[in-house]
Tab-separated table of C-alpha atoms in Angstrom:
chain	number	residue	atom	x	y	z
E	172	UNK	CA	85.626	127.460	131.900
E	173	UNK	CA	89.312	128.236	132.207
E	174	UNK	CA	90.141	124.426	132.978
E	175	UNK	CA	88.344	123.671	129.580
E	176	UNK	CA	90.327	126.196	128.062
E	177	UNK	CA	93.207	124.722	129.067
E	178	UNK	CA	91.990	121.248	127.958
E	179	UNK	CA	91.355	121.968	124.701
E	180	UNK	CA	94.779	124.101	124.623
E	181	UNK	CA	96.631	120.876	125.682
E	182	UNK	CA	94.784	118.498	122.951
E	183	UNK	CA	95.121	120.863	120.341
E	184	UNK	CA	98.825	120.468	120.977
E	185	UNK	CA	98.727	116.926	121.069
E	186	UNK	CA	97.475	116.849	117.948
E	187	UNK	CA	99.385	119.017	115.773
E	188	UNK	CA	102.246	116.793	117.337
E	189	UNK	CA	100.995	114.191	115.903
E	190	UNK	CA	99.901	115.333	112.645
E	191	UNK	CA	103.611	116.602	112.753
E	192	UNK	CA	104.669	113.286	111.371
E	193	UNK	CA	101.433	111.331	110.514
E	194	UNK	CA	98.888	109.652	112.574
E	195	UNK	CA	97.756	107.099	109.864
E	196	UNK	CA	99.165	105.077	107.212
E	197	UNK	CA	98.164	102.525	104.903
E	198	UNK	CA	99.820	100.622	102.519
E	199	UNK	CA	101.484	97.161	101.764
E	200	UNK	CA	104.317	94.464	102.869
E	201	UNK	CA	106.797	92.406	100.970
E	202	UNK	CA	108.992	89.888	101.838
E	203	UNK	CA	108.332	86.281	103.338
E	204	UNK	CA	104.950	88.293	105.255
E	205	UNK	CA	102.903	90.027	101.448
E	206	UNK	CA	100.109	91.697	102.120
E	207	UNK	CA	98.392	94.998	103.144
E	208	UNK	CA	99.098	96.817	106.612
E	209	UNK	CA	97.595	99.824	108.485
E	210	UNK	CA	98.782	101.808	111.343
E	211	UNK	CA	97.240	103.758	114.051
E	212	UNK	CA	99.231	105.920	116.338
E	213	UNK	CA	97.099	106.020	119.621
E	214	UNK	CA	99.384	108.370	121.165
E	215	UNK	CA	102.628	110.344	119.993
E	216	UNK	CA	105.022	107.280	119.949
E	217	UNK	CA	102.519	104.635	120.514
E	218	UNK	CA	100.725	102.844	117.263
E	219	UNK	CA	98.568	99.437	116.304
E	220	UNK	CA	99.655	98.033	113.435
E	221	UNK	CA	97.613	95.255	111.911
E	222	UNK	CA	98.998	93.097	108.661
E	223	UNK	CA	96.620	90.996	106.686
E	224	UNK	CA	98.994	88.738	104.524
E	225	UNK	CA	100.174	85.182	103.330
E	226	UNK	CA	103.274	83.866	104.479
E	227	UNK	CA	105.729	81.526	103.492
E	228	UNK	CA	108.652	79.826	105.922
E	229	UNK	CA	111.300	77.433	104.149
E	230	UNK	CA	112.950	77.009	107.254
E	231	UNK	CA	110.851	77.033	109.925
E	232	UNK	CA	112.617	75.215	113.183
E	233	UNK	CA	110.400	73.203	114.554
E	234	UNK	CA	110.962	72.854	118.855
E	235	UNK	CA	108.405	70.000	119.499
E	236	UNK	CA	105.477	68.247	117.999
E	237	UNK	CA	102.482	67.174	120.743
E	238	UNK	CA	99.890	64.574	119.939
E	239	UNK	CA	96.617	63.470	121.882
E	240	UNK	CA	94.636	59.960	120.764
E	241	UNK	CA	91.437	59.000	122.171
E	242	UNK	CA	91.394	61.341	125.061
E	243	UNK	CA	95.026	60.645	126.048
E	244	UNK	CA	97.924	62.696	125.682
E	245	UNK	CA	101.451	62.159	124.627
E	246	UNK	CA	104.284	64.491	124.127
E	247	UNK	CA	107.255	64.137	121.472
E	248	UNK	CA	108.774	67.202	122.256
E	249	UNK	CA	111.917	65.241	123.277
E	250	UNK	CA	111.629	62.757	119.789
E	251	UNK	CA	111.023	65.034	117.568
E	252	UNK	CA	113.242	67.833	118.636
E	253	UNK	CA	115.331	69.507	115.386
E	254	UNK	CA	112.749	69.025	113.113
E	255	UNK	CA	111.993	72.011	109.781
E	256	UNK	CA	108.942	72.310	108.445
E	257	UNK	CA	107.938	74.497	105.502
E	258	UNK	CA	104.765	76.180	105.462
E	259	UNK	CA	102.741	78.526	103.577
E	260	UNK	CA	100.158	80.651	106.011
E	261	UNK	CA	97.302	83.378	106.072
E	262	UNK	CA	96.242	85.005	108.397
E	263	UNK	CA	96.098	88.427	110.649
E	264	UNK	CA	99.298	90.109	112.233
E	265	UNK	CA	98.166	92.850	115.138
E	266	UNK	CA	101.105	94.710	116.854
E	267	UNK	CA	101.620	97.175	119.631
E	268	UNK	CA	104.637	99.249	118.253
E	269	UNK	CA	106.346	102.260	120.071
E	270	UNK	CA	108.345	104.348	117.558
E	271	UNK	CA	110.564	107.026	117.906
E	272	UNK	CA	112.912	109.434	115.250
E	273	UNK	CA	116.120	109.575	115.371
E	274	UNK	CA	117.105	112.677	115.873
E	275	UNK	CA	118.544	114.774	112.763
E	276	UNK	CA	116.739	112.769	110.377
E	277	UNK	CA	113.741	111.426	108.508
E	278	UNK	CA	114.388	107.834	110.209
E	279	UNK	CA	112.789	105.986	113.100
E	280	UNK	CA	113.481	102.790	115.359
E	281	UNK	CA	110.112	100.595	115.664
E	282	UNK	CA	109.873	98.375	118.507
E	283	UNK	CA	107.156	96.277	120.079
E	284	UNK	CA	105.107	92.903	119.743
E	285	UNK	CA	102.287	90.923	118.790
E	286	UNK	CA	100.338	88.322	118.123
E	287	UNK	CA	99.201	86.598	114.690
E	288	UNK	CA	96.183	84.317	114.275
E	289	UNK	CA	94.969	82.317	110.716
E	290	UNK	CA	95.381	79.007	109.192
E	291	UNK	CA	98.131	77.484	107.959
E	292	UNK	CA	99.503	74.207	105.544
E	293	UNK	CA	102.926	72.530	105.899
E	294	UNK	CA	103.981	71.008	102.589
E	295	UNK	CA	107.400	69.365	103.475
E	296	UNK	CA	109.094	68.157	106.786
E	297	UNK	CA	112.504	67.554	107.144
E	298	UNK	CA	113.749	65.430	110.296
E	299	UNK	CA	116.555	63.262	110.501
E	300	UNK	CA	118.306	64.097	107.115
E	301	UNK	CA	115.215	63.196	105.425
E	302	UNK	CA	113.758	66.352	103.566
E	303	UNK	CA	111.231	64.203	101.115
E	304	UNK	CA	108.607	63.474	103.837
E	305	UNK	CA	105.718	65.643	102.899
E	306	UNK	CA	103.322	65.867	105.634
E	307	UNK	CA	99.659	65.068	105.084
E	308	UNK	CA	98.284	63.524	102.404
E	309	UNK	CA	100.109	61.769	99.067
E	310	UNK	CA	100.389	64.970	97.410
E	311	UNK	CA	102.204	67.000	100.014
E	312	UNK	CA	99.576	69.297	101.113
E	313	UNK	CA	97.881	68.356	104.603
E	314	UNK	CA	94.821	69.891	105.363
E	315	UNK	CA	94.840	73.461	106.755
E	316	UNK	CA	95.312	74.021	110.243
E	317	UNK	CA	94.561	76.512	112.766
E	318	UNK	CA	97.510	78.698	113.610
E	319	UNK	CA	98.115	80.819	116.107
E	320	UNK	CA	101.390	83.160	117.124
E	321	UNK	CA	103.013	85.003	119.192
E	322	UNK	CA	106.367	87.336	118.009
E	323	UNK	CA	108.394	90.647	118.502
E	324	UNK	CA	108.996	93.162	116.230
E	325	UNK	CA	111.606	95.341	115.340
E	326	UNK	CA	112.162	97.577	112.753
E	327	UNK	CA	113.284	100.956	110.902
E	328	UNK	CA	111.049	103.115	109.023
E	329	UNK	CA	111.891	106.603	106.716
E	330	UNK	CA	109.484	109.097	106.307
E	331	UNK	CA	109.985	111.206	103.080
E	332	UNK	CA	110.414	114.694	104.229
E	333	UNK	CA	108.421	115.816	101.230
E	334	UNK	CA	105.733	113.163	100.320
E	335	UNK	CA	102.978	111.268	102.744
E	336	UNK	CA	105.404	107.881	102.179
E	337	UNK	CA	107.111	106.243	104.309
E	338	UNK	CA	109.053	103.003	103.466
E	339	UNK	CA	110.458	100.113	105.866
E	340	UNK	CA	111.976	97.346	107.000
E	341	UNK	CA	111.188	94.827	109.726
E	342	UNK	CA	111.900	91.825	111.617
E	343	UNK	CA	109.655	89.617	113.294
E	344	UNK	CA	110.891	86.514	115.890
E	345	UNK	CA	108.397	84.165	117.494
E	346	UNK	CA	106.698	80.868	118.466
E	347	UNK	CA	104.363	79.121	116.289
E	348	UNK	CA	101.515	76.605	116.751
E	349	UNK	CA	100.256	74.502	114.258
E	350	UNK	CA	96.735	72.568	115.464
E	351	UNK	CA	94.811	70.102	113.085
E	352	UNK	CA	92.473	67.187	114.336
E	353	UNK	CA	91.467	63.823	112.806
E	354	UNK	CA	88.483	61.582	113.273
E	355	UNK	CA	87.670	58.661	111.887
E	356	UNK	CA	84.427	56.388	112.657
E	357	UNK	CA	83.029	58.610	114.714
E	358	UNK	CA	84.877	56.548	117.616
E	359	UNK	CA	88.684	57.606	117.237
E	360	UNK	CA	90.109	61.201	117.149
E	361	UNK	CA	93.688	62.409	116.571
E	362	UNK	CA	94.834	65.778	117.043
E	363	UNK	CA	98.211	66.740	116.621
E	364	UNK	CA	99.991	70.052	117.135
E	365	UNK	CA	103.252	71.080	115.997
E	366	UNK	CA	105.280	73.786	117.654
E	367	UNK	CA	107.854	75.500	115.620
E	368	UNK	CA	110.213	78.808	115.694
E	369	UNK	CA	108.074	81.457	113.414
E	370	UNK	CA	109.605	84.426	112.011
E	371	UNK	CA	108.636	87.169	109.327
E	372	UNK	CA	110.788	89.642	107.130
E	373	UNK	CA	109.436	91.897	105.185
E	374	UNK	CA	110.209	95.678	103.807
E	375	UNK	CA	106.899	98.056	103.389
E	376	UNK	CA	105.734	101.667	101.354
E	377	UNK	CA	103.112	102.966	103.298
E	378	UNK	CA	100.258	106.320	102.540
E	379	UNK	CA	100.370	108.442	105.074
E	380	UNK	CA	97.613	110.654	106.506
């Protein structure tokens, strides 16, 4: 009985530690990531964040474009090094984030990682001092492809000492990888996947609770 005591003693604790600050919040993103974004803090300095958005790169740096044709594989990572490719994405953001205040005020540092998964359409290219090739079809707009990311995260938030708000600022660095495949006759099939230098800033308002 007295170790359950002590249990619930501890957790009780725990909790009003983390109701201290706030242990949920909900709210939205703006910047080159727009959309809505929740946070969980699993422990005292320990939260999930997950981001539903669309985003939009002008300047994405592409690192390497791989393509495969009837079973074989090629690599133009070397050719087609330097390339930019501008793309418009949406998808799902999920983050592991430690957080901690700084001390003497309402501000913390935001630290951590993720990894983003969606689909995504480049609408320009630009390689070799040409920035008029449009990739896909006549129009510009290739068909959507399946994207998948991997990036850091670092950021600042302020917590309003006398309102459940909290606004922000973060930055996120990573890889890309753009994958769409082509068939034609039932016989030939073309996939091609383009690898490129993704990033996301954005600011936020959050509701916390």
């Amino acid at each position: 009985m007295k170790k359950i005591c002590v249990f619930a003693v501890a957790l009780s604790l725990v909790v009003t530690s983390l109701a201290a600050d706030y242990q949920k919040s909900v709210g939205l993103l703006v910047g080159n990531l727009t959309g809505f974004s929740y946070k969980h803090f699993i422990t005292e300095n320990l939260a999930i964040q997950s981001d539903l958005g669309i985003g939009i790169l002008a300047t994405a740096a592409g690192v390497g474009v791989t393509v495969h044709m009837d079973g074989m594989s090629a690599s133009d990572f070397e050719s087609l090094k330097g390339y930019t490719l501008s793309i418009y994405d949406f998808g799902i953001n999920e983050n592991v984030l430690y957080q901690q205040s700084i001390k003497g005020s309402n501000f913390s540092y935001v630290l951590g990682g993720g990894m983003s998964l969606g689909f995504a359409s480049p609408y320009k290219m630009t390689y070799d001092g040409y920035s008029n090739w449009m990739v896909g079809t006549e129009k510009g707009n290739s068909e959507p492809m399946f994207k998948y990311g991997i990036n850091g995260y670092v950021g600042i938030e302020y917590k309003m000492p006398d309102a459940p708000i909290t606004f922000g600022a973060d930055f996120r660095p990573g890889y890309g990888l753009l994958a769409v495949s082509h068939y034609s006759d039932g016989d030939l099939s073309e996939s091609v996947q383009y690898h490129y230098f993704d990033w996301h800033l954005s600011v936020s308002m959050r509701y916390c609770f």
